[in-house]
JSON list of C-alpha atoms in Angstrom, two decimals:
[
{"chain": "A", "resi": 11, "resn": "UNK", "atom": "CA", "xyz": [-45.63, -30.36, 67.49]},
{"chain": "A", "resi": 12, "resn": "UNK", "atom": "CA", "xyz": [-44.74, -31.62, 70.65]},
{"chain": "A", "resi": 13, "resn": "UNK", "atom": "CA", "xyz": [-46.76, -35.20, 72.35]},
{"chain": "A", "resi": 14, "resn": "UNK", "atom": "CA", "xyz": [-47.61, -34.14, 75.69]},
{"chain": "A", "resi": 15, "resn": "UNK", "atom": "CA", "xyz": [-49.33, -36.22, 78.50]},
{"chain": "A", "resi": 16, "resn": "UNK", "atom": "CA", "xyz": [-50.38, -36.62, 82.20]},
{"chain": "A", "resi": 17, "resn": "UNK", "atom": "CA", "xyz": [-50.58, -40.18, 83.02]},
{"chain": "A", "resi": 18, "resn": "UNK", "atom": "CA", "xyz": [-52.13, -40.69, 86.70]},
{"chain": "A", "resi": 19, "resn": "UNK", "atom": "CA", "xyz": [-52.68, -43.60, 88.82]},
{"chain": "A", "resi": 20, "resn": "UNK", "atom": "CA", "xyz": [-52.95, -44.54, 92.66]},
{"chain": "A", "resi": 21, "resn": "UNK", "atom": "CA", "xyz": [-50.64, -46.83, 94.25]},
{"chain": "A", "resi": 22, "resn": "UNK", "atom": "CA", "xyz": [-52.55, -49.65, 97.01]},
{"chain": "A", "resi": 23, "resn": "UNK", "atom": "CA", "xyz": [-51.61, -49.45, 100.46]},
{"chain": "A", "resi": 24, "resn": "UNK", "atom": "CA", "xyz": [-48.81, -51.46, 100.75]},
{"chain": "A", "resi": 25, "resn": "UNK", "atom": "CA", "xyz": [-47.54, -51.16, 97.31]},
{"chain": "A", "resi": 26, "resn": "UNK", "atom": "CA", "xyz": [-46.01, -47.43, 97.86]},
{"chain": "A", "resi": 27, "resn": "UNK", "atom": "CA", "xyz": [-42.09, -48.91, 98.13]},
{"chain": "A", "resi": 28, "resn": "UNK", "atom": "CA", "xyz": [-42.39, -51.03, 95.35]},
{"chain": "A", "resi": 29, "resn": "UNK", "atom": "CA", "xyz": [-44.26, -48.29, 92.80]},
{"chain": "A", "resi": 30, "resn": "UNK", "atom": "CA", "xyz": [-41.99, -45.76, 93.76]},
{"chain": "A", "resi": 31, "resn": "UNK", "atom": "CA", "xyz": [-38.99, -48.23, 92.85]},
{"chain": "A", "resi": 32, "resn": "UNK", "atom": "CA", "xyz": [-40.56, -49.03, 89.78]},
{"chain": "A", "resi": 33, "resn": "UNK", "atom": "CA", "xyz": [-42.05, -45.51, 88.74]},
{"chain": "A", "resi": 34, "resn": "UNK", "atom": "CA", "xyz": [-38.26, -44.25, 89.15]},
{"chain": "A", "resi": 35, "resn": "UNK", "atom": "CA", "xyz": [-36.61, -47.33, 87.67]},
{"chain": "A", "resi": 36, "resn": "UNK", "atom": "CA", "xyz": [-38.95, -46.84, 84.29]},
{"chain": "A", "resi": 37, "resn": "UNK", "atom": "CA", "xyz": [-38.29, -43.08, 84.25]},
{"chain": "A", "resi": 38, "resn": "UNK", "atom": "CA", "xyz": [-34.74, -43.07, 83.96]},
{"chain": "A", "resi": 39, "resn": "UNK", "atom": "CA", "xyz": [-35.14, -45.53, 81.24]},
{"chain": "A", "resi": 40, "resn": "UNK", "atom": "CA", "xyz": [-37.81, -43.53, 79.45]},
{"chain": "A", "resi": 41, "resn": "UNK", "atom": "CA", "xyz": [-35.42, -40.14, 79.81]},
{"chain": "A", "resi": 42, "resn": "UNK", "atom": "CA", "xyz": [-32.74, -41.79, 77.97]},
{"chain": "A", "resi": 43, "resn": "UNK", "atom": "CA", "xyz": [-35.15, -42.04, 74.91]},
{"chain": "A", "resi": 44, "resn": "UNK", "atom": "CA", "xyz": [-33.94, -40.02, 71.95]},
{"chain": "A", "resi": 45, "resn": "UNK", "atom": "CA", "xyz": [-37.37, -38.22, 71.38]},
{"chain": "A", "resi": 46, "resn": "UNK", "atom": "CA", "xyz": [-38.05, -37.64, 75.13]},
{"chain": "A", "resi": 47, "resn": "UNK", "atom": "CA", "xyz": [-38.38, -33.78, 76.35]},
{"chain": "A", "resi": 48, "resn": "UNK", "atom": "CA", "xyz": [-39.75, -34.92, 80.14]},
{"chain": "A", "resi": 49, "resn": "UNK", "atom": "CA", "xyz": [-40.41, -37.77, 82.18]},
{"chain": "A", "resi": 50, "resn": "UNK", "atom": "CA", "xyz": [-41.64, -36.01, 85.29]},
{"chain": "A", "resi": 51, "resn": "UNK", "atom": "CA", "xyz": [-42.64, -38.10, 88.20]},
{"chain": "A", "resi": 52, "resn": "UNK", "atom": "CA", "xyz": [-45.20, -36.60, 91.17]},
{"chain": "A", "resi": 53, "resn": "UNK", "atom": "CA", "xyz": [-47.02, -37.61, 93.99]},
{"chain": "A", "resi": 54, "resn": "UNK", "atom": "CA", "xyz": [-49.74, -35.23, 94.87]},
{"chain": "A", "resi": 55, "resn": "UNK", "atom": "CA", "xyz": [-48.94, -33.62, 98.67]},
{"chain": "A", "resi": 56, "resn": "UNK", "atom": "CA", "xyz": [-52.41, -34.45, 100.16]},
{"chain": "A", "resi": 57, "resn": "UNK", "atom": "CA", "xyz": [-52.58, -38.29, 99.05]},
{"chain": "A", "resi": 58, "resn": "UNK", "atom": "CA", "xyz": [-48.75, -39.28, 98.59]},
{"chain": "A", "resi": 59, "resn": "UNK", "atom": "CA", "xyz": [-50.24, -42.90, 96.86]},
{"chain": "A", "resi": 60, "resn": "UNK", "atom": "CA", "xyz": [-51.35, -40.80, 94.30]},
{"chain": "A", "resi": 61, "resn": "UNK", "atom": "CA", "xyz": [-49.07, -39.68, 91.17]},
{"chain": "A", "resi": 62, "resn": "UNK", "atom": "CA", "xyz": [-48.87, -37.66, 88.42]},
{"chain": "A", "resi": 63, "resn": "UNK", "atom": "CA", "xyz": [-46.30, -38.32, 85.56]},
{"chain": "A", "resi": 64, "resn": "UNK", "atom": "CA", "xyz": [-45.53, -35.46, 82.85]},
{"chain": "A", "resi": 65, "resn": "UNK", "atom": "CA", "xyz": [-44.30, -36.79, 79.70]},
{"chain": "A", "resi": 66, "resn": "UNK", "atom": "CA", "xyz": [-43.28, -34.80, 76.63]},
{"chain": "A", "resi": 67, "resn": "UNK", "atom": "CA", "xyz": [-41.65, -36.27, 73.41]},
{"chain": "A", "resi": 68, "resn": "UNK", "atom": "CA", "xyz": [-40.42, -34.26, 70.43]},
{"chain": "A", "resi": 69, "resn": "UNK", "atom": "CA", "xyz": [-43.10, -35.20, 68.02]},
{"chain": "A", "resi": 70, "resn": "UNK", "atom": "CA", "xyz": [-45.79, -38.06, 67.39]},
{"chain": "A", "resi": 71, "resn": "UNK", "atom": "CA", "xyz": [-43.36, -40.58, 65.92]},
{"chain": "A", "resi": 72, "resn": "UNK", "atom": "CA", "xyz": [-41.34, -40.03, 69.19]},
{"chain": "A", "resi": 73, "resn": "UNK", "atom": "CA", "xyz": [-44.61, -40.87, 71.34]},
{"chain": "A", "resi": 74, "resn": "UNK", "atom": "CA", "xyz": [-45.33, -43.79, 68.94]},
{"chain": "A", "resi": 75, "resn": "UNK", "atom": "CA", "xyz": [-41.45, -44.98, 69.34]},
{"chain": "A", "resi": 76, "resn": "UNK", "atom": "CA", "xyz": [-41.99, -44.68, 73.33]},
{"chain": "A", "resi": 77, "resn": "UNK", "atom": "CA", "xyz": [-44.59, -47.11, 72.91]},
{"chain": "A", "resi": 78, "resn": "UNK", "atom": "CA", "xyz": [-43.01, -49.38, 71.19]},
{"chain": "A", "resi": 79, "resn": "UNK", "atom": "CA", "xyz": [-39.80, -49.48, 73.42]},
{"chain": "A", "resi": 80, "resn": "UNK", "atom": "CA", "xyz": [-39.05, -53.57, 74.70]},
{"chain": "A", "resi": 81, "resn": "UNK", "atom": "CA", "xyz": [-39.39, -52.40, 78.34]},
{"chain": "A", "resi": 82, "resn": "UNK", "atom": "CA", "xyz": [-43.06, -50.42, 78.30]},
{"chain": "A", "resi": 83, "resn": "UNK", "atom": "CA", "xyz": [-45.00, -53.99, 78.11]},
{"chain": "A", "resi": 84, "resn": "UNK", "atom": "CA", "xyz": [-43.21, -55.22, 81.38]},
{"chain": "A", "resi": 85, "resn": "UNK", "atom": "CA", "xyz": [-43.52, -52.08, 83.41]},
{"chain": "A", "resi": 86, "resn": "UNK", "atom": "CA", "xyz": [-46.84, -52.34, 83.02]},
{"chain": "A", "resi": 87, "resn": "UNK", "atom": "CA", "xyz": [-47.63, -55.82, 83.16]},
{"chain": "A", "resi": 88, "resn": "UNK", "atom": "CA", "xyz": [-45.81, -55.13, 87.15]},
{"chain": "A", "resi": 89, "resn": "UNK", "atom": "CA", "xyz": [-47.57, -51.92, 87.93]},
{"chain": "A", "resi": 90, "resn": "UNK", "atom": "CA", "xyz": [-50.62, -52.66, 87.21]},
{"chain": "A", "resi": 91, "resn": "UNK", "atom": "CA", "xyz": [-51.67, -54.96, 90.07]},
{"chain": "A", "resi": 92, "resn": "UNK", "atom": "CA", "xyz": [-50.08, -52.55, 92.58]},
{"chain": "A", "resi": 93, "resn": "UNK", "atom": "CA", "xyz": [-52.57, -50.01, 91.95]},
{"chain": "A", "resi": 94, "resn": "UNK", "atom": "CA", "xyz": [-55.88, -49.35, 92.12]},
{"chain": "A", "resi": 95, "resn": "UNK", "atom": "CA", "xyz": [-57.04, -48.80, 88.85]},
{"chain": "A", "resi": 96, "resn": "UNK", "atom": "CA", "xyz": [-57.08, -50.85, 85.76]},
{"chain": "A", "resi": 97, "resn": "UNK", "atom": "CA", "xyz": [-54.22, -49.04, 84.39]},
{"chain": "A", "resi": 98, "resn": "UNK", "atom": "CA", "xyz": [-52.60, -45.55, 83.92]},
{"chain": "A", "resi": 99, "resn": "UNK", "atom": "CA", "xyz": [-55.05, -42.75, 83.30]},
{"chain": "A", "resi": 100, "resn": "UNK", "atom": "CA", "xyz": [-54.14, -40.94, 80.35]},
{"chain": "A", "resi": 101, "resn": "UNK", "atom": "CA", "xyz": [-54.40, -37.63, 79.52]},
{"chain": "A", "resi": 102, "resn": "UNK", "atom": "CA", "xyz": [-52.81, -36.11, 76.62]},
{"chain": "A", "resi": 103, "resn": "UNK", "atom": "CA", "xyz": [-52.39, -32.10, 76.60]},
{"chain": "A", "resi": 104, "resn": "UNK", "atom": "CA", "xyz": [-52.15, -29.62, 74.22]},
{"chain": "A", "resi": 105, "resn": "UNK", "atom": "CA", "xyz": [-50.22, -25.71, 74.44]},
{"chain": "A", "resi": 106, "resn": "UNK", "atom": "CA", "xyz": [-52.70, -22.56, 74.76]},
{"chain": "A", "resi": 107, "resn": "UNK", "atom": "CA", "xyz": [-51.33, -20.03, 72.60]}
]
């Protein structure tokens, strides 16, 4: 079965150039991952600080390889004080059928 998650976070004011560089940077890493369906990056249109990443990887031991990956610790270690909460908000998803 599919891993499938929202992760959401706000960017400060100030910080929107330099998230967005990152945000975009780290996705076209994270799409080149074997196990990676999506990467998905969105702002929502009312509060453009605001986004919304989709991510879907083939299976669990894709997720868990995501994780792992040398270049998740220092994306976060920078994103984190350019937003306003302690870290991404996770939110993992499952289908309806």
């Amino acid at each position: 079965m599919t891993k499938t998650l929202l992760a959401e976070f706000t960017a400060r004011e100030g910080a929107e150039d330099e998230v967005a560089r990152l945000v975009l940077e780290y996705a076209r890493t994270v799409r080149e991952e074997e196990g990676n369906l999506a990467f998905e990056v969105y702002t929502r249109a009312a509060v453009p600080r605001a986004y919304w990443i989709f991510e879907v990887y083939r299976d669990e031991d894709a997720f868990q390889a995501h994780l792992r990956a040398p270049y998740g610790g220092p994306f976060n270690a920078a994103l984190v004080p350019l937003i306003e909460e302690d870290a991404s908000v996770l939110t993992f998803l499952d289908p309806v059928t």
